[in-house]
PDB file of N, CA and C in Angstrom:
ATOM      1  N   MET A   1       1.233  -1.422   0.209  1.00 69.00           N
ATOM      2  CA  MET A   1       0.098  -0.148  -0.395  1.00 69.00           C
ATOM      3  C   MET A   1       0.956   1.271  -0.025  1.00 69.00           C
ATOM      4  N   THR A   2       0.658   2.174  -0.811  1.00 77.00           N
ATOM      5  CA  THR A   2       1.461   3.153  -0.888  1.00 77.00           C
ATOM      6  C   THR A   2       1.188   4.477   0.166  1.00 77.00           C
ATOM      7  N   SER A   3       1.954   5.287   0.327  1.00 71.00           N
ATOM      8  CA  SER A   3       2.018   6.166   1.757  1.00 71.00           C
ATOM      9  C   SER A   3       0.354   6.988   1.366  1.00 71.00           C
ATOM     10  N   ASN A   4       0.159   7.550   0.145  1.00 68.00           N
ATOM     11  CA  ASN A   4      -0.888   8.330  -0.273  1.00 68.00           C
ATOM     12  C   ASN A   4      -2.209   7.258   0.029  1.00 68.00           C
ATOM     13  N   VAL A   5      -2.031   5.983  -0.326  1.00 69.00           N
ATOM     14  CA  VAL A   5      -3.252   5.368   0.157  1.00 69.00           C
ATOM     15  C   VAL A   5      -3.364   4.999   1.612  1.00 69.00           C
ATOM     16  N   ARG A   6      -2.303   4.995   2.276  1.00 68.00           N
ATOM     17  CA  ARG A   6      -2.496   4.504   3.791  1.00 68.00           C
ATOM     18  C   ARG A   6      -2.852   5.922   4.321  1.00 68.00           C
ATOM     19  N   LYS A   7      -2.546   7.139   4.062  1.00 68.00           N
ATOM     20  CA  LYS A   7      -3.087   8.521   4.738  1.00 68.00           C
ATOM     21  C   LYS A   7      -4.551   8.415   4.267  1.00 68.00           C
ATOM     22  N   VAL A   8      -5.121   7.983   2.894  1.00 73.00           N
ATOM     23  CA  VAL A   8      -6.670   8.108   2.862  1.00 73.00           C
ATOM     24  C   VAL A   8      -7.175   7.289   3.455  1.00 73.00           C
ATOM     25  N   ARG A   9      -6.953   6.162   4.059  1.00 79.00           N
ATOM     26  CA  ARG A   9      -7.602   5.255   4.805  1.00 79.00           C
ATOM     27  C   ARG A   9      -7.223   5.414   6.014  1.00 79.00           C
ATOM     28  N   ASP A  10      -6.401   6.496   6.321  1.00 83.00           N
ATOM     29  CA  ASP A  10      -5.964   6.446   7.929  1.00 83.00           C
ATOM     30  C   ASP A  10      -7.316   7.231   8.805  1.00 83.00           C
ATOM     31  N   HIS A  11      -7.768   6.810   9.890  1.00 83.00           N
ATOM     32  CA  HIS A  11      -9.040   6.922  10.207  1.00 83.00           C
ATOM     33  C   HIS A  11      -8.592   8.315  11.393  1.00 83.00           C
ATOM     34  N   ASP A  12      -7.401   8.598  11.650  1.00 81.00           N
ATOM     35  CA  ASP A  12      -6.866   9.669  12.441  1.00 81.00           C
ATOM     36  C   ASP A  12      -6.800  10.914  11.359  1.00 81.00           C
ATOM     37  N   SER A  13      -6.492  10.977  10.110  1.00 83.00           N
ATOM     38  CA  SER A  13      -6.407  11.855   9.145  1.00 83.00           C
ATOM     39  C   SER A  13      -7.192  12.012   8.380  1.00 83.00           C
ATOM     40  N   ASN A  14      -8.197  11.236   8.078  1.00 91.00           N
ATOM     41  CA  ASN A  14      -9.557  11.618   7.099  1.00 91.00           C
ATOM     42  C   ASN A  14     -10.476  11.190   7.932  1.00 91.00           C
ATOM     43  N   PRO A  15     -11.140  12.278   8.156  1.00 95.00           N
ATOM     44  CA  PRO A  15     -12.616  12.134   9.225  1.00 95.00           C
ATOM     45  C   PRO A  15     -13.817  11.457   8.248  1.00 95.00           C
ATOM     46  N   CYS A  16     -13.350  11.094   6.586  1.00 96.00           N
ATOM     47  CA  CYS A  16     -14.803  11.061   5.911  1.00 96.00           C
ATOM     48  C   CYS A  16     -14.608   9.833   5.013  1.00 96.00           C
ATOM     49  N   ILE A  17     -13.864   8.838   5.628  1.00 95.00           N
ATOM     50  CA  ILE A  17     -13.722   7.545   4.915  1.00 95.00           C
ATOM     51  C   ILE A  17     -14.848   6.985   4.810  1.00 95.00           C
ATOM     52  N   GLU A  18     -16.118   6.952   5.985  1.00 95.00           N
ATOM     53  CA  GLU A  18     -17.217   6.174   5.677  1.00 95.00           C
ATOM     54  C   GLU A  18     -17.936   6.890   4.668  1.00 95.00           C
ATOM     55  N   GLU A  19     -18.036   8.392   4.148  1.00 96.00           N
ATOM     56  CA  GLU A  19     -18.740   8.810   3.364  1.00 96.00           C
ATOM     57  C   GLU A  19     -17.898   8.605   2.046  1.00 96.00           C
ATOM     58  N   SER A  20     -16.718   8.527   2.002  1.00 95.00           N
ATOM     59  CA  SER A  20     -15.908   8.406   0.664  1.00 95.00           C
ATOM     60  C   SER A  20     -16.346   6.912   0.219  1.00 95.00           C
ATOM     61  N   ASP A  21     -16.334   5.732   1.327  1.00 96.00           N
ATOM     62  CA  ASP A  21     -16.571   4.692   0.663  1.00 96.00           C
ATOM     63  C   ASP A  21     -18.171   4.665  -0.216  1.00 96.00           C
ATOM     64  N   GLY A  22     -18.886   5.378   0.923  1.00 97.00           N
ATOM     65  CA  GLY A  22     -20.169   5.419   0.515  1.00 97.00           C
ATOM     66  C   GLY A  22     -20.474   5.573  -0.804  1.00 97.00           C
ATOM     67  N   SER A  23     -19.588   6.763  -1.584  1.00 97.00           N
ATOM     68  CA  SER A  23     -19.723   7.193  -2.991  1.00 97.00           C
ATOM     69  C   SER A  23     -19.340   6.303  -3.871  1.00 97.00           C
ATOM     70  N   ARG A  24     -18.329   5.762  -3.427  1.00 96.00           N
ATOM     71  CA  ARG A  24     -17.515   4.592  -4.016  1.00 96.00           C
ATOM     72  C   ARG A  24     -18.700   3.274  -4.402  1.00 96.00           C
ATOM     73  N   LYS A  25     -19.035   2.660  -3.510  1.00 98.00           N
ATOM     74  CA  LYS A  25     -19.760   1.677  -3.375  1.00 98.00           C
ATOM     75  C   LYS A  25     -20.993   2.335  -4.220  1.00 98.00           C
ATOM     76  N   CYS A  26     -22.279   3.372  -4.179  1.00 98.00           N
ATOM     77  CA  CYS A  26     -23.098   3.923  -5.178  1.00 98.00           C
ATOM     78  C   CYS A  26     -22.601   3.965  -6.439  1.00 98.00           C
ATOM     79  N   LEU A  27     -21.307   4.265  -6.862  1.00 98.00           N
ATOM     80  CA  LEU A  27     -20.548   4.249  -8.177  1.00 98.00           C
ATOM     81  C   LEU A  27     -21.094   2.950  -8.752  1.00 98.00           C
ATOM     82  N   ASP A  28     -19.889   1.611  -7.994  1.00 98.00           N
ATOM     83  CA  ASP A  28     -20.231   0.772  -8.446  1.00 98.00           C
ATOM     84  C   ASP A  28     -21.468   0.003  -8.441  1.00 98.00           C
ATOM     85  N   ALA A  29     -22.471   0.224  -7.815  1.00 98.00           N
ATOM     86  CA  ALA A  29     -23.789  -0.276  -7.407  1.00 98.00           C
ATOM     87  C   ALA A  29     -24.495   0.097  -8.930  1.00 98.00           C
ATOM     88  N   ASN A  30     -24.178   1.564  -9.237  1.00 97.00           N
ATOM     89  CA  ASN A  30     -24.834   1.736 -10.531  1.00 97.00           C
ATOM     90  C   ASN A  30     -24.198   2.087 -11.605  1.00 97.00           C
ATOM     91  N   GLY A  31     -23.249   1.363 -11.718  1.00 97.00           N
ATOM     92  CA  GLY A  31     -22.512   1.264 -13.307  1.00 97.00           C
ATOM     93  C   GLY A  31     -21.678   2.909 -13.478  1.00 97.00           C
ATOM     94  N   TYR A  32     -21.431   3.526 -12.478  1.00 97.00           N
ATOM     95  CA  TYR A  32     -20.466   4.544 -12.612  1.00 97.00           C
ATOM     96  C   TYR A  32     -21.562   5.878 -13.275  1.00 97.00           C
ATOM     97  N   ASN A  33     -22.832   5.390 -12.927  1.00 97.00           N
ATOM     98  CA  ASN A  33     -23.885   6.757 -12.949  1.00 97.00           C
ATOM     99  C   ASN A  33     -23.513   7.780 -11.967  1.00 97.00           C
ATOM    100  N   LYS A  34     -22.962   8.979 -12.086  1.00 97.00           N
ATOM    101  CA  LYS A  34     -22.842  10.050 -11.435  1.00 97.00           C
ATOM    102  C   LYS A  34     -24.073  10.408 -11.047  1.00 97.00           C
ATOM    103  N   GLU A  35     -25.206  10.613 -11.657  1.00 97.00           N
ATOM    104  CA  GLU A  35     -26.427  11.316 -11.296  1.00 97.00           C
ATOM    105  C   GLU A  35     -27.104  10.526 -10.347  1.00 97.00           C
ATOM    106  N   MET A  36     -26.801   8.953 -10.426  1.00 97.00           N
ATOM    107  CA  MET A  36     -27.777   8.241  -9.239  1.00 97.00           C
ATOM    108  C   MET A  36     -26.742   8.503  -7.848  1.00 97.00           C
ATOM    109  N   CYS A  37     -25.810   8.971  -7.948  1.00 98.00           N
ATOM    110  CA  CYS A  37     -25.091   9.184  -6.558  1.00 98.00           C
ATOM    111  C   CYS A  37     -24.988  10.546  -6.289  1.00 98.00           C
ATOM    112  N   THR A  38     -25.228  11.650  -6.430  1.00 98.00           N
ATOM    113  CA  THR A  38     -25.341  12.859  -5.994  1.00 98.00           C
ATOM    114  C   THR A  38     -25.592  13.012  -4.636  1.00 98.00           C
ATOM    115  N   ALA A  39     -26.484  12.263  -3.854  1.00 98.00           N
ATOM    116  CA  ALA A  39     -26.764  12.446  -2.732  1.00 98.00           C
ATOM    117  C   ALA A  39     -25.527  12.017  -1.435  1.00 98.00           C
ATOM    118  N   TYR A  40     -24.931  11.076  -2.160  1.00 98.00           N
ATOM    119  CA  TYR A  40     -23.599  10.606  -1.810  1.00 98.00           C
ATOM    120  C   TYR A  40     -22.737  11.325  -1.942  1.00 98.00           C
ATOM    121  N   PHE A  41     -22.421  12.217  -2.967  1.00 98.00           N
ATOM    122  CA  PHE A  41     -21.250  13.146  -3.357  1.00 98.00           C
ATOM    123  C   PHE A  41     -21.324  14.146  -2.336  1.00 98.00           C
ATOM    124  N   GLN A  42     -22.925  14.818  -2.188  1.00 98.00           N
ATOM    125  CA  GLN A  42     -23.223  15.903  -1.226  1.00 98.00           C
ATOM    126  C   GLN A  42     -22.888  15.230   0.459  1.00 98.00           C
ATOM    127  N   ARG A  43     -23.212  14.441   0.606  1.00 98.00           N
ATOM    128  CA  ARG A  43     -22.700  14.273   1.781  1.00 98.00           C
ATOM    129  C   ARG A  43     -21.291  14.131   2.425  1.00 98.00           C
ATOM    130  N   TYR A  44     -20.574  13.677   1.207  1.00 97.00           N
ATOM    131  CA  TYR A  44     -19.172  13.185   1.298  1.00 97.00           C
ATOM    132  C   TYR A  44     -18.498  14.991   1.281  1.00 97.00           C
ATOM    133  N   LYS A  45     -18.844  15.931   0.454  1.00 98.00           N
ATOM    134  CA  LYS A  45     -18.294  17.255   0.196  1.00 98.00           C
ATOM    135  C   LYS A  45     -18.904  17.920   1.539  1.00 98.00           C
ATOM    136  N   GLU A  46     -20.077  17.819   2.181  1.00 98.00           N
ATOM    137  CA  GLU A  46     -20.434  18.207   3.619  1.00 98.00           C
ATOM    138  C   GLU A  46     -19.654  17.951   4.522  1.00 98.00           C
ATOM    139  N   CYS A  47     -19.327  16.590   4.580  1.00 97.00           N
ATOM    140  CA  CYS A  47     -18.441  16.135   5.880  1.00 97.00           C
ATOM    141  C   CYS A  47     -16.945  16.596   5.579  1.00 97.00           C
ATOM    142  N   ARG A  48     -16.457  16.717   4.362  1.00 97.00           N
ATOM    143  CA  ARG A  48     -15.218  17.493   4.276  1.00 97.00           C
ATOM    144  C   ARG A  48     -15.236  18.878   4.541  1.00 97.00           C
ATOM    145  N   LYS A  49     -15.960  19.640   4.463  1.00 98.00           N
ATOM    146  CA  LYS A  49     -16.393  21.153   5.151  1.00 98.00           C
ATOM    147  C   LYS A  49     -16.573  21.025   6.219  1.00 98.00           C
ATOM    148  N   PHE A  50     -17.363  20.212   6.815  1.00 98.00           N
ATOM    149  CA  PHE A  50     -17.606  20.501   8.278  1.00 98.00           C
ATOM    150  C   PHE A  50     -16.270  20.237   9.115  1.00 98.00           C
ATOM    151  N   TRP A  51     -15.331  19.187   8.727  1.00 97.00           N
ATOM    152  CA  TRP A  51     -14.005  19.195   9.504  1.00 97.00           C
ATOM    153  C   TRP A  51     -13.018  20.021   9.012  1.00 97.00           C
ATOM    154  N   HIS A  52     -13.085  20.260   7.621  1.00 97.00           N
ATOM    155  CA  HIS A  52     -12.263  21.562   7.465  1.00 97.00           C
ATOM    156  C   HIS A  52     -12.332  22.586   8.109  1.00 97.00           C
ATOM    157  N   GLU A  53     -13.447  23.274   8.458  1.00 97.00           N
ATOM    158  CA  GLU A  53     -13.883  24.501   9.491  1.00 97.00           C
ATOM    159  C   GLU A  53     -13.366  23.963  10.634  1.00 97.00           C
ATOM    160  N   ILE A  54     -13.603  22.777  11.228  1.00 96.00           N
ATOM    161  CA  ILE A  54     -12.855  22.451  12.681  1.00 96.00           C
ATOM    162  C   ILE A  54     -11.685  22.438  12.726  1.00 96.00           C
ATOM    163  N   MET A  55     -10.819  22.014  11.609  1.00 96.00           N
ATOM    164  CA  MET A  55      -9.086  22.042  11.414  1.00 96.00           C
ATOM    165  C   MET A  55      -9.082  23.605  11.282  1.00 96.00           C
ATOM    166  N   ILE A  56      -9.335  24.272  10.474  1.00 97.00           N
ATOM    167  CA  ILE A  56      -8.901  25.617  10.750  1.00 97.00           C
ATOM    168  C   ILE A  56      -9.116  26.436  12.227  1.00 97.00           C
ATOM    169  N   THR A  57     -10.043  26.212  12.935  1.00 97.00           N
ATOM    170  CA  THR A  57     -10.571  26.704  14.336  1.00 97.00           C
ATOM    171  C   THR A  57      -9.405  26.400  14.751  1.00 97.00           C
ATOM    172  N   ARG A  58      -9.072  24.934  14.853  1.00 97.00           N
ATOM    173  CA  ARG A  58      -7.874  24.596  15.829  1.00 97.00           C
ATOM    174  C   ARG A  58      -6.672  24.779  15.448  1.00 97.00           C
ATOM    175  N   ARG A  59      -6.271  25.441  14.320  1.00 97.00           N
ATOM    176  CA  ARG A  59      -5.328  25.655  13.776  1.00 97.00           C
ATOM    177  C   ARG A  59      -4.993  26.895  14.428  1.00 97.00           C
ATOM    178  N   ARG A  60      -6.026  27.854  14.178  1.00 97.00           N
ATOM    179  CA  ARG A  60      -5.829  29.247  14.598  1.00 97.00           C
ATOM    180  C   ARG A  60      -5.799  29.436  16.264  1.00 97.00           C
ATOM    181  N   GLY A  61      -6.364  28.511  16.990  1.00 97.00           N
ATOM    182  CA  GLY A  61      -6.508  28.509  18.387  1.00 97.00           C
ATOM    183  C   GLY A  61      -5.327  27.668  18.919  1.00 97.00           C
ATOM    184  N   GLY A  62      -4.357  27.431  18.103  1.00 97.00           N
ATOM    185  CA  GLY A  62      -3.099  26.679  18.223  1.00 97.00           C
ATOM    186  C   GLY A  62      -3.002  25.287  18.740  1.00 97.00           C
ATOM    187  N   VAL A  63      -4.206  24.613  18.605  1.00 95.00           N
ATOM    188  CA  VAL A  63      -4.334  22.756  18.983  1.00 95.00           C
ATOM    189  C   VAL A  63      -3.544  22.205  18.223  1.00 95.00           C
ATOM    190  N   LYS A  64      -3.076  21.511  18.551  1.00 94.00           N
ATOM    191  CA  LYS A  64      -2.298  20.714  17.805  1.00 94.00           C
ATOM    192  C   LYS A  64      -2.699  18.840  18.176  1.00 94.00           C
ATOM    193  N   PRO A  65      -3.070  17.928  17.403  1.00 92.00           N
ATOM    194  CA  PRO A  65      -2.914  18.397  15.805  1.00 92.00           C
ATOM    195  C   PRO A  65      -4.253  18.927  15.192  1.00 92.00           C
ATOM    196  N   ASP A  66      -3.861  19.613  13.925  1.00 93.00           N
ATOM    197  CA  ASP A  66      -4.853  20.510  13.323  1.00 93.00           C
ATOM    198  C   ASP A  66      -6.471  19.723  13.274  1.00 93.00           C
ATOM    199  N   MET A  67      -5.959  18.370  12.975  1.00 94.00           N
ATOM    200  CA  MET A  67      -7.351  17.857  12.935  1.00 94.00           C
ATOM    201  C   MET A  67      -7.285  16.633  13.763  1.00 94.00           C
ATOM    202  N   PRO A  68      -8.479  16.502  14.633  1.00 95.00           N
ATOM    203  CA  PRO A  68      -8.597  15.419  15.928  1.00 95.00           C
ATOM    204  C   PRO A  68      -8.600  14.252  15.795  1.00 95.00           C
ATOM    205  N   THR A  69      -8.262  13.616  16.266  1.00 93.00           N
ATOM    206  CA  THR A  69      -7.782  12.366  16.227  1.00 93.00           C
ATOM    207  C   THR A  69      -9.329  11.481  16.162  1.00 93.00           C
ATOM    208  N   ALA A  70      -9.457  10.572  15.481  1.00 93.00           N
ATOM    209  CA  ALA A  70     -10.744   9.440  15.664  1.00 93.00           C
ATOM    210  C   ALA A  70     -11.263   9.693  16.781  1.00 93.00           C
ATOM    211  N   ASP A  71     -11.060   9.520  17.789  1.00 94.00           N
ATOM    212  CA  ASP A  71     -11.604   9.388  19.353  1.00 94.00           C
ATOM    213  C   ASP A  71     -12.210  10.950  19.275  1.00 94.00           C
ATOM    214  N   GLU A  72     -11.369  11.854  19.123  1.00 95.00           N
ATOM    215  CA  GLU A  72     -11.968  13.248  19.553  1.00 95.00           C
ATOM    216  C   GLU A  72     -13.091  13.388  18.489  1.00 95.00           C
ATOM    217  N   ARG A  73     -13.101  13.269  17.314  1.00 96.00           N
ATOM    218  CA  ARG A  73     -14.002  13.270  16.219  1.00 96.00           C
ATOM    219  C   ARG A  73     -15.204  12.696  16.955  1.00 96.00           C
ATOM    220  N   GLN A  74     -15.309  11.442  17.531  1.00 95.00           N
ATOM    221  CA  GLN A  74     -16.313  10.747  17.980  1.00 95.00           C
ATOM    222  C   GLN A  74     -16.578  11.520  19.228  1.00 95.00           C
ATOM    223  N   GLU A  75     -15.795  12.044  20.080  1.00 96.00           N
ATOM    224  CA  GLU A  75     -16.613  13.140  21.079  1.00 96.00           C
ATOM    225  C   GLU A  75     -17.334  14.258  20.816  1.00 96.00           C
ATOM    226  N   ILE A  76     -16.766  14.740  19.355  1.00 95.00           N
ATOM    227  CA  ILE A  76     -17.296  16.152  19.031  1.00 95.00           C
ATOM    228  C   ILE A  76     -18.764  15.785  18.528  1.00 95.00           C
ATOM    229  N   LEU A  77     -18.824  14.592  17.785  1.00 96.00           N
ATOM    230  CA  LEU A  77     -20.327  13.965  17.347  1.00 96.00           C
ATOM    231  C   LEU A  77     -21.176  13.752  18.243  1.00 96.00           C
ATOM    232  N   ALA A  78     -20.589  13.199  19.042  1.00 96.00           N
ATOM    233  CA  ALA A  78     -21.645  12.683  20.490  1.00 96.00           C
ATOM    234  C   ALA A  78     -21.835  13.916  21.261  1.00 96.00           C
ATOM    235  N   ALA A  79     -21.090  14.716  21.387  1.00 95.00           N
ATOM    236  CA  ALA A  79     -21.796  16.330  21.725  1.00 95.00           C
ATOM    237  C   ALA A  79     -22.780  17.052  20.948  1.00 95.00           C
ATOM    238  N   LEU A  80     -22.547  16.625  19.684  1.00 94.00           N
ATOM    239  CA  LEU A  80     -23.509  17.237  18.651  1.00 94.00           C
ATOM    240  C   LEU A  80     -24.843  16.666  18.764  1.00 94.00           C
ATOM    241  N   GLY A  81     -24.519  15.028  19.133  1.00 94.00           N
ATOM    242  CA  GLY A  81     -25.834  14.292  19.017  1.00 94.00           C
ATOM    243  C   GLY A  81     -26.157  13.418  17.502  1.00 94.00           C
ATOM    244  N   ARG A  82     -25.281  14.088  16.878  1.00 92.00           N
ATOM    245  CA  ARG A  82     -25.474  13.280  15.595  1.00 92.00           C
ATOM    246  C   ARG A  82     -24.586  13.870  14.627  1.00 92.00           C
ATOM    247  N   LYS A  83     -24.196  13.397  13.374  1.00 93.00           N
ATOM    248  CA  LYS A  83     -23.432  14.107  12.280  1.00 93.00           C
ATOM    249  C   LYS A  83     -24.118  15.180  11.833  1.00 93.00           C
ATOM    250  N   PRO A  84     -23.513  16.371  11.745  1.00 93.00           N
ATOM    251  CA  PRO A  84     -23.914  17.357  10.918  1.00 93.00           C
ATOM    252  C   PRO A  84     -24.040  17.614   9.318  1.00 93.00           C
ATOM    253  N   TYR A  85     -23.655  16.361   8.732  1.00 90.00           N
ATOM    254  CA  TYR A  85     -23.731  16.559   7.250  1.00 90.00           C
ATOM    255  C   TYR A  85     -24.646  15.232   6.746  1.00 90.00           C
TER     256      TYR A  85
END
């Protein structure tokens, strides 16, 4: 596995693995007809936007690491009560 693939599949650095996998599975199931998977694409886009905003806020506040770990993200989502995307 290349380093890029490892980074994309690392739960600590990529908060949207579940959404990414959903998009890919939808494409596979629908013969790569993108129109059938727009809801999955939108969810992935909203996920990336949400966690990017968290990352920017942490960076500005001097919190390291910039991206919360997988455990920290679970705590954030639990405090919200659900995924905001």
